[in-house]
Short mmCIF file of N, CA and C in Angstrom, two decimals:
data_model
loop_
_atom_site.label_atom_id
_atom_site.label_comp_id
_atom_site.label_asym_id
_atom_site.label_seq_id
_atom_site.Cartn_x
_atom_site.Cartn_y
_atom_site.Cartn_z
N MET D 1 6.53 4.46 -28.05
CA MET D 1 5.11 4.28 -27.86
C MET D 1 4.61 5.16 -26.73
N HIS D 2 3.76 6.10 -26.99
CA HIS D 2 3.13 6.96 -25.99
C HIS D 2 4.15 7.71 -25.13
N ASP D 3 5.27 8.14 -25.72
CA ASP D 3 6.29 8.83 -24.94
C ASP D 3 5.87 10.23 -24.52
N ASP D 4 4.69 10.67 -24.95
CA ASP D 4 4.20 11.97 -24.52
C ASP D 4 3.54 11.90 -23.14
N VAL D 5 3.47 10.72 -22.56
CA VAL D 5 2.90 10.55 -21.22
C VAL D 5 3.95 10.99 -20.19
N LEU D 6 3.50 11.74 -19.20
CA LEU D 6 4.38 12.23 -18.14
C LEU D 6 5.18 11.09 -17.52
N LEU D 7 6.47 11.27 -17.37
CA LEU D 7 7.42 10.31 -16.77
C LEU D 7 7.60 9.04 -17.59
N ALA D 8 7.17 9.02 -18.84
CA ALA D 8 7.28 7.81 -19.65
C ALA D 8 8.72 7.35 -19.81
N ASP D 9 9.64 8.30 -19.98
CA ASP D 9 11.04 7.94 -20.21
C ASP D 9 11.71 7.33 -18.98
N SER D 10 11.24 7.70 -17.80
CA SER D 10 11.87 7.21 -16.58
C SER D 10 10.94 6.28 -15.79
N ALA D 11 9.90 5.80 -16.42
CA ALA D 11 8.88 5.01 -15.72
C ALA D 11 9.44 3.76 -15.06
N ARG D 12 10.35 3.09 -15.74
CA ARG D 12 10.91 1.86 -15.16
C ARG D 12 11.60 2.15 -13.83
N TRP D 13 12.37 3.25 -13.77
CA TRP D 13 13.08 3.59 -12.53
C TRP D 13 12.12 4.03 -11.44
N TRP D 14 11.07 4.74 -11.81
CA TRP D 14 10.06 5.12 -10.82
C TRP D 14 9.33 3.88 -10.31
N LEU D 15 9.11 2.90 -11.18
CA LEU D 15 8.47 1.66 -10.74
C LEU D 15 9.37 0.91 -9.76
N VAL D 16 10.68 0.90 -10.01
CA VAL D 16 11.63 0.27 -9.08
C VAL D 16 11.59 1.00 -7.74
N ALA D 17 11.59 2.33 -7.77
CA ALA D 17 11.50 3.11 -6.52
C ALA D 17 10.19 2.80 -5.80
N HIS D 18 9.10 2.71 -6.56
CA HIS D 18 7.78 2.38 -5.99
C HIS D 18 7.82 1.02 -5.30
N ALA D 19 8.49 0.06 -5.91
CA ALA D 19 8.59 -1.28 -5.33
C ALA D 19 9.45 -1.27 -4.06
N ILE D 20 10.55 -0.53 -4.09
CA ILE D 20 11.44 -0.48 -2.92
C ILE D 20 10.73 0.19 -1.74
N VAL D 21 10.10 1.33 -2.01
CA VAL D 21 9.37 2.02 -0.94
C VAL D 21 8.20 1.15 -0.47
N GLY D 22 7.55 0.45 -1.41
CA GLY D 22 6.47 -0.46 -1.05
C GLY D 22 6.94 -1.58 -0.14
N GLY D 23 8.12 -2.11 -0.42
CA GLY D 23 8.69 -3.14 0.46
C GLY D 23 8.97 -2.61 1.85
N ALA D 24 9.52 -1.40 1.92
CA ALA D 24 9.76 -0.77 3.22
C ALA D 24 8.44 -0.51 3.94
N LEU D 25 7.43 -0.10 3.20
CA LEU D 25 6.11 0.15 3.78
C LEU D 25 5.50 -1.13 4.35
N VAL D 26 5.57 -2.21 3.60
CA VAL D 26 5.05 -3.49 4.10
C VAL D 26 5.79 -3.88 5.38
N GLY D 27 7.11 -3.69 5.40
CA GLY D 27 7.89 -4.02 6.59
C GLY D 27 7.50 -3.16 7.78
N ALA D 28 7.37 -1.86 7.58
CA ALA D 28 7.01 -0.95 8.68
C ALA D 28 5.60 -1.25 9.20
N ALA D 29 4.66 -1.46 8.27
CA ALA D 29 3.28 -1.75 8.69
C ALA D 29 3.19 -3.09 9.41
N THR D 30 3.95 -4.06 8.95
CA THR D 30 3.96 -5.37 9.60
C THR D 30 4.55 -5.26 11.01
N HIS D 31 5.66 -4.54 11.13
CA HIS D 31 6.25 -4.34 12.46
C HIS D 31 5.28 -3.62 13.39
N MET D 32 4.62 -2.59 12.87
CA MET D 32 3.65 -1.86 13.69
C MET D 32 2.55 -2.80 14.18
N ALA D 33 2.02 -3.60 13.28
CA ALA D 33 0.95 -4.53 13.67
C ALA D 33 1.44 -5.52 14.72
N VAL D 34 2.61 -6.10 14.49
CA VAL D 34 3.15 -7.07 15.44
C VAL D 34 3.38 -6.41 16.81
N TRP D 35 3.87 -5.18 16.81
CA TRP D 35 4.13 -4.48 18.06
C TRP D 35 2.83 -4.15 18.81
N THR D 36 1.69 -4.18 18.12
CA THR D 36 0.41 -3.91 18.81
C THR D 36 -0.27 -5.18 19.31
N ARG D 37 0.36 -6.33 19.13
CA ARG D 37 -0.26 -7.58 19.60
C ARG D 37 -0.74 -7.49 21.04
N SER D 38 0.08 -6.93 21.88
CA SER D 38 -0.28 -6.85 23.30
C SER D 38 -1.39 -5.83 23.57
N TYR D 39 -1.66 -4.97 22.61
CA TYR D 39 -2.74 -3.98 22.78
C TYR D 39 -4.10 -4.66 22.93
N TRP D 40 -4.24 -5.86 22.36
CA TRP D 40 -5.52 -6.58 22.49
C TRP D 40 -5.83 -6.85 23.95
N ARG D 41 -4.75 -6.98 24.77
CA ARG D 41 -4.92 -7.19 26.22
C ARG D 41 -4.78 -5.87 27.00
N ARG D 42 -4.77 -4.77 26.29
CA ARG D 42 -4.61 -3.42 26.86
C ARG D 42 -3.24 -3.22 27.51
N ASP D 43 -2.25 -3.99 27.06
CA ASP D 43 -0.87 -3.84 27.51
C ASP D 43 -0.18 -2.92 26.50
N THR D 44 0.15 -1.71 26.93
CA THR D 44 0.72 -0.72 26.02
C THR D 44 2.19 -0.43 26.32
N ALA D 45 2.90 -1.41 26.82
CA ALA D 45 4.30 -1.23 27.18
C ALA D 45 5.17 -0.83 25.98
N ARG D 46 4.78 -1.21 24.80
CA ARG D 46 5.57 -0.91 23.59
C ARG D 46 5.05 0.33 22.85
N HIS D 47 4.38 1.21 23.54
CA HIS D 47 3.74 2.35 22.87
C HIS D 47 4.73 3.26 22.14
N ARG D 48 5.90 3.49 22.71
CA ARG D 48 6.88 4.34 22.01
C ARG D 48 7.27 3.73 20.66
N GLY D 49 7.49 2.44 20.64
CA GLY D 49 7.82 1.78 19.38
C GLY D 49 6.67 1.81 18.38
N VAL D 50 5.47 1.60 18.88
CA VAL D 50 4.28 1.66 18.02
C VAL D 50 4.16 3.05 17.41
N ARG D 51 4.40 4.08 18.21
CA ARG D 51 4.35 5.46 17.69
C ARG D 51 5.36 5.66 16.57
N ARG D 52 6.58 5.18 16.77
CA ARG D 52 7.61 5.32 15.72
C ARG D 52 7.19 4.60 14.45
N PHE D 53 6.71 3.37 14.58
CA PHE D 53 6.30 2.61 13.40
C PHE D 53 5.07 3.23 12.74
N ALA D 54 4.17 3.82 13.52
CA ALA D 54 2.99 4.46 12.95
C ALA D 54 3.38 5.68 12.12
N VAL D 55 4.30 6.48 12.62
CA VAL D 55 4.76 7.66 11.88
C VAL D 55 5.53 7.23 10.64
N LEU D 56 6.40 6.25 10.78
CA LEU D 56 7.16 5.74 9.64
C LEU D 56 6.22 5.15 8.58
N THR D 57 5.23 4.39 9.01
CA THR D 57 4.27 3.80 8.08
C THR D 57 3.51 4.88 7.33
N ALA D 58 3.03 5.89 8.04
CA ALA D 58 2.29 6.98 7.39
C ALA D 58 3.18 7.73 6.40
N ALA D 59 4.43 7.98 6.78
CA ALA D 59 5.36 8.69 5.88
C ALA D 59 5.67 7.86 4.64
N LEU D 60 5.94 6.57 4.81
CA LEU D 60 6.20 5.70 3.66
C LEU D 60 4.97 5.56 2.78
N PHE D 61 3.80 5.51 3.41
CA PHE D 61 2.55 5.46 2.66
C PHE D 61 2.42 6.70 1.78
N ALA D 62 2.68 7.87 2.36
CA ALA D 62 2.57 9.13 1.62
C ALA D 62 3.56 9.15 0.45
N LEU D 63 4.80 8.74 0.71
CA LEU D 63 5.81 8.73 -0.35
C LEU D 63 5.42 7.76 -1.46
N ASN D 64 5.02 6.55 -1.09
CA ASN D 64 4.68 5.56 -2.11
C ASN D 64 3.40 5.92 -2.86
N PHE D 65 2.47 6.53 -2.16
CA PHE D 65 1.24 6.99 -2.79
C PHE D 65 1.57 8.05 -3.83
N ALA D 66 2.48 8.97 -3.48
CA ALA D 66 2.89 10.03 -4.41
C ALA D 66 3.60 9.45 -5.64
N ILE D 67 4.50 8.50 -5.43
CA ILE D 67 5.18 7.87 -6.56
C ILE D 67 4.17 7.13 -7.43
N GLY D 68 3.26 6.39 -6.81
CA GLY D 68 2.24 5.67 -7.56
C GLY D 68 1.36 6.60 -8.38
N LEU D 69 0.98 7.74 -7.80
CA LEU D 69 0.17 8.70 -8.54
C LEU D 69 0.96 9.29 -9.70
N ALA D 70 2.25 9.52 -9.50
CA ALA D 70 3.08 10.10 -10.56
C ALA D 70 3.22 9.17 -11.75
N ILE D 71 3.34 7.87 -11.50
CA ILE D 71 3.52 6.93 -12.63
C ILE D 71 2.21 6.33 -13.11
N TYR D 72 1.10 6.69 -12.47
CA TYR D 72 -0.19 6.13 -12.89
C TYR D 72 -0.52 6.39 -14.35
N PRO D 73 -0.28 7.60 -14.88
CA PRO D 73 -0.60 7.81 -16.31
C PRO D 73 0.15 6.85 -17.24
N VAL D 74 1.39 6.53 -16.90
CA VAL D 74 2.15 5.59 -17.72
C VAL D 74 1.53 4.20 -17.62
N TYR D 75 1.16 3.79 -16.41
CA TYR D 75 0.47 2.50 -16.23
C TYR D 75 -0.82 2.48 -17.05
N LYS D 76 -1.59 3.55 -16.96
CA LYS D 76 -2.90 3.60 -17.64
C LYS D 76 -2.75 3.43 -19.14
N VAL D 77 -1.73 4.07 -19.73
CA VAL D 77 -1.54 4.00 -21.18
C VAL D 77 -0.81 2.73 -21.61
N ARG D 78 0.30 2.40 -20.96
CA ARG D 78 1.14 1.28 -21.40
C ARG D 78 0.67 -0.09 -20.94
N VAL D 79 -0.01 -0.14 -19.82
CA VAL D 79 -0.42 -1.44 -19.29
C VAL D 79 -1.93 -1.62 -19.40
N ARG D 80 -2.67 -0.74 -18.78
CA ARG D 80 -4.12 -0.92 -18.70
C ARG D 80 -4.78 -0.87 -20.08
N VAL D 81 -4.63 0.23 -20.79
CA VAL D 81 -5.29 0.40 -22.08
C VAL D 81 -4.65 -0.47 -23.15
N ALA D 82 -3.32 -0.47 -23.21
CA ALA D 82 -2.62 -1.16 -24.29
C ALA D 82 -2.58 -2.68 -24.13
N TYR D 83 -2.81 -3.17 -22.93
CA TYR D 83 -2.65 -4.61 -22.73
C TYR D 83 -3.81 -5.24 -21.96
N LEU D 84 -4.05 -4.79 -20.73
CA LEU D 84 -5.02 -5.47 -19.88
C LEU D 84 -6.46 -5.32 -20.37
N ASP D 85 -6.81 -4.16 -20.92
CA ASP D 85 -8.18 -3.93 -21.37
C ASP D 85 -8.39 -4.19 -22.86
N ASP D 86 -7.35 -4.57 -23.57
CA ASP D 86 -7.46 -4.78 -25.02
C ASP D 86 -7.53 -6.26 -25.32
N PRO D 87 -8.72 -6.77 -25.67
CA PRO D 87 -8.85 -8.21 -25.92
C PRO D 87 -7.96 -8.68 -27.07
N GLY D 88 -7.72 -7.83 -28.04
CA GLY D 88 -6.86 -8.21 -29.16
C GLY D 88 -5.41 -8.37 -28.75
N ALA D 89 -4.94 -7.50 -27.84
CA ALA D 89 -3.54 -7.54 -27.41
C ALA D 89 -3.30 -8.68 -26.43
N ALA D 90 -4.30 -9.03 -25.67
CA ALA D 90 -4.10 -9.99 -24.60
C ALA D 90 -4.49 -11.42 -24.96
N LEU D 91 -5.13 -11.63 -26.10
CA LEU D 91 -5.57 -12.98 -26.44
C LEU D 91 -4.41 -13.95 -26.43
N PRO D 92 -4.58 -15.15 -25.94
CA PRO D 92 -5.80 -15.78 -25.46
C PRO D 92 -6.03 -15.61 -23.96
N LEU D 93 -5.35 -14.70 -23.34
CA LEU D 93 -5.43 -14.54 -21.89
C LEU D 93 -6.38 -13.42 -21.46
N TYR D 94 -7.30 -12.99 -22.34
CA TYR D 94 -8.11 -11.81 -22.02
C TYR D 94 -8.84 -11.95 -20.70
N GLU D 95 -9.43 -13.07 -20.46
CA GLU D 95 -10.16 -13.23 -19.19
C GLU D 95 -9.23 -13.04 -18.00
N THR D 96 -8.04 -13.60 -18.08
CA THR D 96 -7.08 -13.47 -16.99
C THR D 96 -6.62 -12.04 -16.83
N THR D 97 -6.22 -11.39 -17.94
CA THR D 97 -5.73 -10.02 -17.82
C THR D 97 -6.83 -9.06 -17.41
N SER D 98 -8.06 -9.33 -17.83
CA SER D 98 -9.18 -8.50 -17.42
C SER D 98 -9.38 -8.60 -15.91
N ARG D 99 -9.24 -9.78 -15.36
CA ARG D 99 -9.35 -9.97 -13.91
C ARG D 99 -8.21 -9.23 -13.18
N VAL D 100 -7.03 -9.29 -13.75
CA VAL D 100 -5.90 -8.58 -13.14
C VAL D 100 -6.19 -7.09 -13.09
N ALA D 101 -6.74 -6.55 -14.16
CA ALA D 101 -7.09 -5.12 -14.20
C ALA D 101 -8.12 -4.79 -13.12
N ARG D 102 -9.10 -5.66 -12.95
CA ARG D 102 -10.12 -5.41 -11.93
C ARG D 102 -9.53 -5.49 -10.52
N TRP D 103 -8.63 -6.44 -10.29
CA TRP D 103 -7.97 -6.53 -8.99
C TRP D 103 -7.13 -5.29 -8.73
N PHE D 104 -6.48 -4.75 -9.78
CA PHE D 104 -5.71 -3.53 -9.62
C PHE D 104 -6.62 -2.38 -9.19
N ASP D 105 -7.82 -2.33 -9.74
CA ASP D 105 -8.79 -1.30 -9.33
C ASP D 105 -9.16 -1.46 -7.86
N VAL D 106 -9.37 -2.70 -7.43
CA VAL D 106 -9.69 -2.96 -6.02
C VAL D 106 -8.51 -2.54 -5.14
N LYS D 107 -7.30 -2.82 -5.60
CA LYS D 107 -6.10 -2.44 -4.87
C LYS D 107 -6.03 -0.93 -4.66
N GLU D 108 -6.39 -0.18 -5.69
CA GLU D 108 -6.36 1.28 -5.58
C GLU D 108 -7.29 1.76 -4.46
N HIS D 109 -8.45 1.16 -4.37
CA HIS D 109 -9.39 1.55 -3.31
C HIS D 109 -8.88 1.12 -1.94
N ALA D 110 -8.35 -0.09 -1.85
CA ALA D 110 -7.83 -0.58 -0.58
C ALA D 110 -6.67 0.28 -0.10
N ILE D 111 -5.81 0.69 -1.01
CA ILE D 111 -4.65 1.48 -0.62
C ILE D 111 -5.07 2.88 -0.20
N ALA D 112 -6.11 3.44 -0.84
CA ALA D 112 -6.60 4.75 -0.43
C ALA D 112 -7.17 4.70 0.99
N ILE D 113 -7.91 3.65 1.27
CA ILE D 113 -8.45 3.47 2.63
C ILE D 113 -7.31 3.23 3.61
N GLY D 114 -6.37 2.36 3.24
CA GLY D 114 -5.22 2.08 4.11
C GLY D 114 -4.40 3.32 4.41
N PHE D 115 -4.20 4.17 3.41
CA PHE D 115 -3.44 5.41 3.60
C PHE D 115 -4.17 6.33 4.59
N ALA D 116 -5.47 6.50 4.39
CA ALA D 116 -6.24 7.35 5.31
C ALA D 116 -6.20 6.81 6.73
N VAL D 117 -6.33 5.51 6.88
CA VAL D 117 -6.28 4.90 8.22
C VAL D 117 -4.89 5.04 8.82
N ALA D 118 -3.84 4.88 8.01
CA ALA D 118 -2.47 5.02 8.51
C ALA D 118 -2.21 6.43 9.04
N VAL D 119 -2.68 7.44 8.31
CA VAL D 119 -2.49 8.82 8.76
C VAL D 119 -3.29 9.07 10.04
N ALA D 120 -4.53 8.60 10.08
CA ALA D 120 -5.35 8.75 11.28
C ALA D 120 -4.73 8.02 12.47
N LEU D 121 -4.23 6.83 12.23
CA LEU D 121 -3.60 6.04 13.29
C LEU D 121 -2.36 6.74 13.84
N ALA D 122 -1.54 7.30 12.94
CA ALA D 122 -0.37 8.04 13.40
C ALA D 122 -0.78 9.21 14.28
N ALA D 123 -1.83 9.92 13.87
CA ALA D 123 -2.31 11.06 14.67
C ALA D 123 -2.81 10.58 16.03
N ILE D 124 -3.53 9.47 16.04
CA ILE D 124 -4.07 8.94 17.30
C ILE D 124 -2.95 8.55 18.25
N VAL D 125 -1.98 7.76 17.78
CA VAL D 125 -0.94 7.28 18.70
C VAL D 125 0.02 8.38 19.11
N LEU D 126 0.14 9.44 18.30
CA LEU D 126 0.97 10.57 18.72
C LEU D 126 0.29 11.38 19.82
N ALA D 127 -1.02 11.49 19.75
CA ALA D 127 -1.76 12.28 20.75
C ALA D 127 -2.07 11.47 22.01
N TRP D 128 -2.23 10.18 21.85
CA TRP D 128 -2.67 9.32 22.95
C TRP D 128 -1.50 8.94 23.86
N ARG D 129 -1.68 9.17 25.14
CA ARG D 129 -0.72 8.73 26.16
C ARG D 129 -1.46 7.76 27.06
N PRO D 130 -1.19 6.46 26.95
CA PRO D 130 -1.93 5.48 27.75
C PRO D 130 -1.89 5.75 29.24
N SER D 131 -0.74 6.22 29.75
CA SER D 131 -0.65 6.49 31.19
C SER D 131 -1.55 7.66 31.60
N ARG D 132 -1.77 8.59 30.70
CA ARG D 132 -2.60 9.77 30.99
C ARG D 132 -4.05 9.54 30.58
N ASP D 133 -4.25 8.93 29.43
CA ASP D 133 -5.58 8.83 28.82
C ASP D 133 -6.26 7.48 29.04
N GLY D 134 -5.57 6.54 29.61
CA GLY D 134 -6.14 5.21 29.81
C GLY D 134 -5.83 4.29 28.63
N ARG D 135 -6.15 3.04 28.83
CA ARG D 135 -5.80 2.02 27.83
C ARG D 135 -7.01 1.45 27.10
N ASP D 136 -8.16 2.03 27.29
CA ASP D 136 -9.38 1.48 26.71
C ASP D 136 -9.38 1.44 25.19
N ILE D 137 -8.67 2.36 24.54
CA ILE D 137 -8.68 2.37 23.07
C ILE D 137 -7.60 1.47 22.47
N ALA D 138 -6.80 0.83 23.32
CA ALA D 138 -5.70 0.00 22.83
C ALA D 138 -6.16 -1.07 21.83
N PRO D 139 -7.24 -1.83 22.09
CA PRO D 139 -7.66 -2.82 21.10
C PRO D 139 -8.07 -2.18 19.76
N ALA D 140 -8.69 -1.02 19.80
CA ALA D 140 -9.06 -0.34 18.55
C ALA D 140 -7.82 0.10 17.78
N VAL D 141 -6.81 0.56 18.50
CA VAL D 141 -5.54 0.95 17.87
C VAL D 141 -4.91 -0.27 17.21
N ALA D 142 -4.93 -1.40 17.91
CA ALA D 142 -4.38 -2.63 17.32
C ALA D 142 -5.16 -3.02 16.07
N GLY D 143 -6.47 -2.94 16.13
CA GLY D 143 -7.29 -3.27 14.97
C GLY D 143 -6.97 -2.40 13.77
N LEU D 144 -6.79 -1.10 14.01
CA LEU D 144 -6.43 -0.19 12.91
C LEU D 144 -5.04 -0.53 12.35
N ALA D 145 -4.11 -0.87 13.24
CA ALA D 145 -2.76 -1.23 12.78
C ALA D 145 -2.80 -2.48 11.90
N TRP D 146 -3.59 -3.46 12.29
CA TRP D 146 -3.69 -4.68 11.50
C TRP D 146 -4.42 -4.42 10.18
N LEU D 147 -5.37 -3.50 10.17
CA LEU D 147 -6.04 -3.12 8.92
C LEU D 147 -5.05 -2.47 7.95
N VAL D 148 -4.22 -1.57 8.47
CA VAL D 148 -3.20 -0.93 7.64
C VAL D 148 -2.23 -1.98 7.10
N CYS D 149 -1.82 -2.89 7.95
CA CYS D 149 -0.91 -3.96 7.54
C CYS D 149 -1.53 -4.80 6.43
N ALA D 150 -2.78 -5.18 6.59
CA ALA D 150 -3.46 -5.99 5.57
C ALA D 150 -3.56 -5.23 4.24
N ALA D 151 -3.84 -3.94 4.30
CA ALA D 151 -3.95 -3.13 3.07
C ALA D 151 -2.62 -3.08 2.34
N THR D 152 -1.51 -2.95 3.09
CA THR D 152 -0.20 -2.88 2.44
C THR D 152 0.19 -4.21 1.82
N TRP D 153 -0.07 -5.29 2.51
CA TRP D 153 0.23 -6.61 1.94
C TRP D 153 -0.61 -6.88 0.70
N PHE D 154 -1.90 -6.58 0.77
CA PHE D 154 -2.79 -6.77 -0.37
C PHE D 154 -2.30 -5.96 -1.57
N ALA D 155 -1.96 -4.69 -1.33
CA ALA D 155 -1.48 -3.83 -2.42
C ALA D 155 -0.18 -4.36 -3.02
N ALA D 156 0.72 -4.80 -2.16
CA ALA D 156 2.00 -5.31 -2.66
C ALA D 156 1.81 -6.56 -3.52
N ILE D 157 0.97 -7.46 -3.06
CA ILE D 157 0.74 -8.70 -3.82
C ILE D 157 0.06 -8.41 -5.15
N VAL D 158 -0.99 -7.60 -5.14
CA VAL D 158 -1.68 -7.27 -6.39
C VAL D 158 -0.76 -6.50 -7.33
N GLY D 159 0.04 -5.59 -6.79
CA GLY D 159 0.99 -4.85 -7.62
C GLY D 159 2.01 -5.76 -8.27
N LEU D 160 2.52 -6.72 -7.51
CA LEU D 160 3.48 -7.67 -8.09
C LEU D 160 2.84 -8.56 -9.15
N VAL D 161 1.63 -9.02 -8.90
CA VAL D 161 0.94 -9.85 -9.89
C VAL D 161 0.70 -9.06 -11.17
N THR D 162 0.24 -7.81 -11.02
CA THR D 162 0.01 -6.98 -12.20
C THR D 162 1.30 -6.79 -12.97
N THR D 163 2.37 -6.48 -12.28
CA THR D 163 3.65 -6.27 -12.94
C THR D 163 4.17 -7.54 -13.61
N SER D 164 3.79 -8.70 -13.07
CA SER D 164 4.23 -9.95 -13.70
C SER D 164 3.57 -10.16 -15.06
N TYR D 165 2.41 -9.53 -15.28
CA TYR D 165 1.76 -9.61 -16.59
C TYR D 165 2.36 -8.61 -17.57
N ARG D 166 2.52 -7.37 -17.12
CA ARG D 166 3.06 -6.33 -17.98
C ARG D 166 3.49 -5.18 -17.09
N ALA D 167 4.77 -4.82 -17.17
CA ALA D 167 5.28 -3.69 -16.40
C ALA D 167 5.21 -2.41 -17.22
N ILE D 168 5.26 -1.26 -16.57
CA ILE D 168 5.13 0.00 -17.29
C ILE D 168 6.32 0.30 -18.17
N GLY D 169 7.45 -0.33 -17.90
CA GLY D 169 8.63 -0.09 -18.74
C GLY D 169 8.66 -0.93 -20.00
N SER D 170 7.66 -1.78 -20.18
CA SER D 170 7.63 -2.68 -21.34
C SER D 170 7.40 -1.93 -22.62
#
């Protein structure tokens, strides 16, 4: 079925890789956010660790974003069009699967914003030296870290829910 779609033959394995990298991304973003807790009080003692987690988060975001883009055509044909958007294929769950498809669309937007913020945050914490530049931006850095963390968790949960309805390897 639709084997002319790019990566269709290996889609299941790419989806597994996407999930593994996504899990690592959620872990890195969560650690980064937790390590910025003290930034709310302008305490930047853990700045070296925050920098490492910010770079790791941005790199994992880029990798997972690339894998997701590569397997998106398979998702669009095998899951979205063939199942989630087809009332005949999904009956009697059309309302539910239609909602899942809409949440997946929201996830795509959230992840695009999260990716952009993660890259910007990595650039900020790499350039910023609290001892040289002051600590006034520390709360904003923490807020951005928590935003990135929330975007990764949201994407992971929506991705898992979508896959529980129909995976691309089906």
